[in-house]
mmCIF file of C-alpha atoms and ligand atoms in Angstrom:
data_model
loop_
_atom_site.group_PDB
_atom_site.id
_atom_site.type_symbol
_atom_site.label_atom_id
_atom_site.label_comp_id
_atom_site.label_asym_id
_atom_site.label_seq_id
_atom_site.Cartn_x
_atom_site.Cartn_y
_atom_site.Cartn_z
ATOM 1 C CA GLU A 1 -0.112 0.042 -0.014
ATOM 2 C CA ALA A 2 1.571 3.228 -1.207
ATOM 3 C CA LEU A 3 1.754 6.006 1.385
ATOM 4 C CA HIS A 4 0.054 9.469 0.799
ATOM 5 C CA PRO A 5 2.330 12.406 0.255
ATOM 6 C CA THR A 6 2.043 13.758 3.671
ATOM 7 C CA ALA A 7 2.897 10.474 5.275
ATOM 8 C CA LYS A 8 6.017 10.338 3.026
ATOM 9 C CA LEU A 9 7.068 13.619 3.914
ATOM 10 C CA MET A 10 6.817 12.763 7.706
ATOM 11 C CA GLN A 11 8.974 9.728 6.976
ATOM 12 C CA GLY A 12 11.502 11.953 5.460
ATOM 13 C CA LEU A 13 11.513 14.161 8.441
ATOM 14 C CA GLN A 14 11.778 11.175 10.715
ATOM 15 C CA PHE A 15 14.618 9.762 8.841
ATOM 16 C CA ALA A 16 16.692 12.802 8.681
ATOM 17 C CA ALA A 17 15.981 13.715 12.372
ATOM 18 C CA SER A 18 17.041 10.340 13.396
ATOM 19 C CA LYS A 19 20.355 10.560 11.210
ATOM 20 C CA HIS A 20 21.370 14.014 12.283
ATOM 21 C CA ARG A 21 20.130 13.443 15.815
ATOM 22 C CA THR A 22 23.759 13.881 17.544
ATOM 23 C CA GLN A 23 24.851 16.798 15.380
ATOM 24 C CA ARG A 24 24.692 20.496 15.649
ATOM 25 C CA ARG A 25 25.270 23.558 13.137
ATOM 26 C CA LYS A 26 28.560 25.181 13.186
ATOM 27 C CA ASP A 27 27.343 27.808 15.529
ATOM 28 C CA ASN A 28 27.789 24.884 17.896
ATOM 29 C CA GLU A 29 24.163 25.310 19.408
ATOM 30 C CA THR A 30 21.638 24.819 16.645
ATOM 31 C CA PRO A 31 20.395 21.459 16.171
ATOM 32 C CA TYR A 32 21.467 20.159 12.744
ATOM 33 C CA ILE A 33 18.067 19.116 11.827
ATOM 34 C CA ASN A 34 16.860 22.766 11.804
ATOM 35 C CA HIS A 35 18.713 23.208 8.451
ATOM 36 C CA PRO A 36 17.051 20.465 6.523
ATOM 37 C CA ILE A 37 13.720 21.493 7.851
ATOM 38 C CA ASN A 38 14.678 25.091 6.935
ATOM 39 C CA VAL A 39 15.616 24.160 3.340
ATOM 40 C CA ALA A 40 12.275 22.148 2.687
ATOM 41 C CA THR A 41 10.373 25.060 4.260
ATOM 42 C CA ILE A 42 12.109 27.524 1.964
ATOM 43 C CA LEU A 43 11.079 25.489 -0.997
ATOM 44 C CA ALA A 44 7.394 25.102 0.070
ATOM 45 C CA VAL A 45 6.723 28.394 1.623
ATOM 46 C CA GLU A 46 8.929 30.872 -0.351
ATOM 47 C CA GLY A 47 9.433 29.022 -3.642
ATOM 48 C CA GLY A 48 5.851 27.654 -3.975
ATOM 49 C CA ILE A 49 7.433 24.083 -4.630
ATOM 50 C CA THR A 50 4.850 21.127 -4.331
ATOM 51 C CA ASP A 51 6.650 18.335 -5.817
ATOM 52 C CA GLU A 52 7.150 16.024 -2.966
ATOM 53 C CA SER A 53 10.277 14.527 -4.252
ATOM 54 C CA VAL A 54 11.957 17.753 -4.122
ATOM 55 C CA LEU A 55 10.738 18.429 -0.591
ATOM 56 C CA ILE A 56 11.681 15.022 0.739
ATOM 57 C CA ALA A 57 15.024 15.257 -0.983
ATOM 58 C CA ALA A 58 15.625 18.576 0.710
ATOM 59 C CA LEU A 59 15.050 16.983 4.149
ATOM 60 C CA LEU A 60 17.394 14.338 3.242
ATOM 61 C CA HIS A 61 20.015 16.600 1.371
ATOM 62 C CA ASP A 62 22.883 16.310 3.985
ATOM 63 C CA THR A 63 22.372 12.706 5.429
ATOM 64 C CA VAL A 64 24.903 11.080 3.057
ATOM 65 C CA GLU A 65 27.496 13.976 3.136
ATOM 66 C CA ASP A 66 27.272 14.376 6.918
ATOM 67 C CA THR A 67 26.193 11.051 8.505
ATOM 68 C CA ASP A 68 26.623 7.374 7.996
ATOM 69 C CA THR A 69 23.760 7.191 5.658
ATOM 70 C CA THR A 70 24.275 5.448 2.267
ATOM 71 C CA PHE A 71 22.673 6.020 -1.245
ATOM 72 C CA GLU A 72 21.447 2.513 -1.160
ATOM 73 C CA GLU A 73 19.601 3.137 2.147
ATOM 74 C CA ILE A 74 17.958 6.309 0.694
ATOM 75 C CA LYS A 75 16.807 4.231 -2.359
ATOM 76 C CA GLN A 76 15.382 1.490 -0.360
ATOM 77 C CA HIS A 77 13.278 3.838 1.914
ATOM 78 C CA PHE A 78 12.479 6.713 -0.515
ATOM 79 C CA GLY A 79 13.073 5.198 -4.161
ATOM 80 C CA VAL A 80 15.455 6.122 -6.976
ATOM 81 C CA GLU A 81 14.184 9.558 -7.880
ATOM 82 C CA ILE A 82 14.606 10.951 -4.462
ATOM 83 C CA CYS A 83 17.849 9.023 -4.068
ATOM 84 C CA GLU A 84 19.170 10.672 -7.380
ATOM 85 C CA ILE A 85 18.441 14.272 -6.386
ATOM 86 C CA VAL A 86 20.261 13.608 -3.086
ATOM 87 C CA ARG A 87 23.131 12.228 -4.999
ATOM 88 C CA GLU A 88 23.383 15.204 -7.105
ATOM 89 C CA VAL A 89 23.587 17.588 -4.248
ATOM 90 C CA THR A 90 26.128 15.497 -2.277
ATOM 91 C CA ASP A 91 29.891 16.370 -2.251
ATOM 92 C CA ASP A 92 32.565 13.492 -2.689
ATOM 93 C CA LYS A 93 34.203 13.939 0.829
ATOM 94 C CA SER A 94 37.151 12.028 -0.555
ATOM 95 C CA LEU A 95 38.258 15.039 -2.344
ATOM 96 C CA GLU A 96 40.302 18.081 -1.145
ATOM 97 C CA LYS A 97 38.037 21.008 0.194
ATOM 98 C CA GLN A 98 39.405 23.435 -2.505
ATOM 99 C CA GLU A 99 38.543 20.795 -5.062
ATOM 100 C CA ARG A 100 35.079 20.104 -3.775
ATOM 101 C CA LYS A 101 34.302 23.947 -3.636
ATOM 102 C CA ARG A 102 35.397 24.139 -7.459
ATOM 103 C CA LEU A 103 33.420 21.210 -8.329
ATOM 104 C CA GLN A 104 30.102 22.579 -6.757
ATOM 105 C CA ILE A 105 30.441 25.692 -9.051
ATOM 106 C CA GLU A 106 30.991 23.650 -11.971
ATOM 107 C CA HIS A 107 28.245 20.962 -11.192
ATOM 108 C CA ALA A 108 25.725 23.627 -10.402
ATOM 109 C CA ALA A 109 25.395 24.413 -14.042
ATOM 110 C CA MET A 110 24.838 20.680 -15.226
ATOM 111 C CA SER A 111 22.432 19.757 -12.417
ATOM 112 C CA SER A 112 18.753 18.773 -13.113
ATOM 113 C CA PHE A 113 16.069 21.246 -12.357
ATOM 114 C CA LYS A 114 14.975 19.397 -9.079
ATOM 115 C CA ALA A 115 18.619 19.310 -7.692
ATOM 116 C CA LYS A 116 18.997 23.040 -8.619
ATOM 117 C CA LEU A 117 15.967 23.817 -6.554
ATOM 118 C CA VAL A 118 17.473 21.919 -3.525
ATOM 119 C CA LYS A 119 20.755 23.640 -4.021
ATOM 120 C CA LEU A 120 19.448 27.127 -4.189
ATOM 121 C CA ALA A 121 17.415 26.702 -1.061
ATOM 122 C CA ASP A 122 20.248 25.130 0.720
ATOM 123 C CA LYS A 123 22.535 28.168 -0.197
ATOM 124 C CA LEU A 124 19.894 30.492 0.867
ATOM 125 C CA ASP A 125 19.557 28.917 4.175
ATOM 126 C CA ASN A 126 23.320 28.629 4.770
ATOM 127 C CA LEU A 127 23.765 32.449 3.934
ATOM 128 C CA ARG A 128 20.960 33.293 6.181
ATOM 129 C CA ASP A 129 22.688 31.255 8.854
ATOM 130 C CA LEU A 130 26.016 32.746 8.181
ATOM 131 C CA ARG A 131 24.398 36.214 8.697
ATOM 132 C CA ARG A 132 22.346 35.262 11.907
ATOM 133 C CA LYS A 133 24.703 32.768 13.596
ATOM 134 C CA PRO A 134 28.109 32.435 11.882
ATOM 135 C CA PRO A 135 30.134 29.342 12.592
ATOM 136 C CA ILE A 136 32.353 29.542 15.582
ATOM 137 C CA GLY A 137 35.850 30.900 14.738
ATOM 138 C CA TRP A 138 35.101 32.074 11.237
ATOM 139 C CA SER A 139 36.801 35.490 10.706
ATOM 140 C CA LEU A 140 35.036 38.298 8.723
ATOM 141 C CA GLU A 141 37.423 37.492 5.907
ATOM 142 C CA ARG A 142 36.497 33.828 5.812
ATOM 143 C CA GLN A 143 32.654 34.801 5.924
ATOM 144 C CA GLU A 144 33.269 37.199 3.016
ATOM 145 C CA GLN A 145 34.976 34.329 1.060
ATOM 146 C CA TYR A 146 31.974 32.041 1.663
ATOM 147 C CA TYR A 147 29.514 34.952 0.296
ATOM 148 C CA VAL A 148 31.675 35.201 -2.802
ATOM 149 C CA TRP A 149 32.005 31.554 -3.319
ATOM 150 C CA ALA A 150 28.188 30.893 -2.911
ATOM 151 C CA LYS A 151 27.295 33.514 -5.478
ATOM 152 C CA LYS A 152 29.365 31.600 -8.007
ATOM 153 C CA VAL A 153 27.416 28.643 -7.357
ATOM 154 C CA VAL A 154 24.233 30.498 -7.581
ATOM 155 C CA ASP A 155 25.195 32.378 -10.678
ATOM 156 C CA ASN A 156 25.349 28.874 -12.449
ATOM 157 C CA MET A 157 21.857 27.907 -11.595
ATOM 158 C CA ARG A 158 19.935 31.176 -12.583
ATOM 159 C CA GLY A 159 16.567 30.892 -14.257
ATOM 160 C CA THR A 160 15.498 28.151 -11.820
ATOM 161 C CA ASN A 161 13.196 29.736 -9.445
ATOM 162 C CA PRO A 162 12.511 33.576 -9.391
ATOM 163 C CA VAL A 163 11.574 33.982 -5.733
ATOM 164 C CA LEU A 164 14.608 32.022 -4.274
ATOM 165 C CA GLU A 165 16.876 33.822 -6.673
ATOM 166 C CA ARG A 166 15.534 37.298 -5.537
ATOM 167 C CA GLU A 167 15.871 36.357 -1.995
ATOM 168 C CA LEU A 168 19.515 35.123 -2.601
ATOM 169 C CA ASP A 169 20.089 38.517 -4.403
ATOM 170 C CA VAL A 170 18.937 40.570 -1.324
ATOM 171 C CA ILE A 171 21.898 38.867 0.580
ATOM 172 C CA PHE A 172 24.253 39.348 -2.085
ATOM 173 C CA LYS A 173 23.304 43.055 -2.557
ATOM 174 C CA GLU A 174 23.670 43.560 1.181
ATOM 175 C CA LYS A 175 27.281 42.193 0.962
ATOM 176 C CA LYS A 176 27.940 44.524 -2.140
ATOM 177 C CA LEU A 177 28.467 41.546 -4.532
ATOM 178 C CA LEU A 178 25.688 42.665 -6.838
HETATM 179 P P1 NDP B 201 32.760 24.928 4.956
HETATM 180 O O1 NDP B 201 32.311 24.342 3.854
HETATM 181 O O2 NDP B 201 33.788 24.437 5.946
HETATM 182 O O3 NDP B 201 31.449 25.489 5.983
HETATM 183 C C1 NDP B 201 30.328 25.983 5.396
HETATM 184 C C2 NDP B 201 29.270 24.978 5.371
HETATM 185 O O4 NDP B 201 28.943 24.515 6.665
HETATM 186 C C3 NDP B 201 28.007 25.475 4.781
HETATM 187 O O5 NDP B 201 28.013 25.245 3.440
HETATM 188 C C4 NDP B 201 26.987 24.480 5.461
HETATM 189 O O6 NDP B 201 26.946 23.152 4.964
HETATM 190 C C5 NDP B 201 27.649 24.338 7.022
HETATM 191 N N1 NDP B 201 27.148 24.994 8.085
HETATM 192 C C6 NDP B 201 26.891 24.582 9.339
HETATM 193 N N2 NDP B 201 26.603 25.691 10.022
HETATM 194 C C7 NDP B 201 26.609 26.722 9.392
HETATM 195 C C8 NDP B 201 26.411 28.215 9.755
HETATM 196 N N3 NDP B 201 25.875 28.392 11.075
HETATM 197 N N4 NDP B 201 26.449 29.136 8.833
HETATM 198 C C9 NDP B 201 26.799 28.582 7.610
HETATM 199 N N5 NDP B 201 27.037 27.555 7.092
HETATM 200 C C10 NDP B 201 27.018 26.488 8.075
HETATM 201 O O7 NDP B 201 33.327 26.358 4.575
HETATM 202 P P2 NDP B 201 34.118 26.803 3.285
HETATM 203 O O8 NDP B 201 34.980 25.645 3.148
HETATM 204 O O9 NDP B 201 33.156 27.084 2.299
HETATM 205 O O10 NDP B 201 34.753 28.159 3.871
HETATM 206 C C11 NDP B 201 34.176 29.253 3.294
HETATM 207 C C12 NDP B 201 35.420 30.082 2.563
HETATM 208 O O11 NDP B 201 36.633 30.216 3.353
HETATM 209 C C13 NDP B 201 35.903 29.205 1.211
HETATM 210 O O12 NDP B 201 35.786 29.976 0.077
HETATM 211 C C14 NDP B 201 37.405 28.893 1.530
HETATM 212 O O13 NDP B 201 38.195 28.991 0.393
HETATM 213 C C15 NDP B 201 37.644 29.760 2.754
HETATM 214 N N6 NDP B 201 38.441 29.190 3.725
HETATM 215 C C16 NDP B 201 39.254 30.049 4.517
HETATM 216 C C17 NDP B 201 39.828 29.394 5.721
HETATM 217 C C18 NDP B 201 40.380 30.378 6.619
HETATM 218 O O14 NDP B 201 40.813 29.992 7.610
HETATM 219 N N7 NDP B 201 40.426 31.525 6.176
HETATM 220 C C19 NDP B 201 39.836 27.933 5.873
HETATM 221 C C20 NDP B 201 39.247 27.085 4.919
HETATM 222 C C21 NDP B 201 38.452 27.737 3.980
HETATM 223 P P3 NDP B 201 25.719 22.225 4.843
HETATM 224 O O15 NDP B 201 24.591 22.903 4.081
HETATM 225 O O16 NDP B 201 26.442 21.142 4.087
HETATM 226 O O17 NDP B 201 25.574 21.949 6.299
HETATM 227 ZN ZN1 ZN B 202 22.803 21.729 3.496
#
């Protein structure tokens, strides 16, 4: 018996909450799960996205990158489409940090529409977090470098969702990058 969309969404929330249960954001106080919840909420409330595969992929988007979760596990629980969106937004952690950052800029342009939506909402929430509660120990210069890099990733995904892009541009204008 197939689950209805709300039930599937709740399972995504449950899975992500369980996987991230011991983690906090880099401000060292916010529970990690707040971020995937924010990303899915940005898509639904601000972006007007109703596609449940996108919303569930948003909830799961950092589980493989930041916990012991495997793509196989995502596929078994949520199916191949959601698994492939999560794969598209997952960095290869075996690569050097600088190479990973460079590849995010490059891969943004060739991503699927659904992966671009998740990536745009992820960047928007990370930039809002950076503004509200920056990672412990980050100098202003490092924060500035993050805005500059994030804008390069976003610039390669323009034409995907006008509301999300406008909200990102509010932040880039504040930082005099636009
Ligand atoms: P990281 O990738 O190490 O950290 C940023 C990521 O942390 C975000 O993308 C987000 O990822 C997650 N995150 C968790 N908590 C927060 C929060 N409160 N606010 C924002 N993000 C949060 O950073 P970078 O490597 O991108 O560093 C930024 C820039 O600084 C780069 O351009 C790099 O070149 C430079 N740099 C400078 C250093 C220095 O000491 N000056 C050292 C290293 C890099 P997620 O969505 O996955 O949770
Ligand atoms: Zn994220």
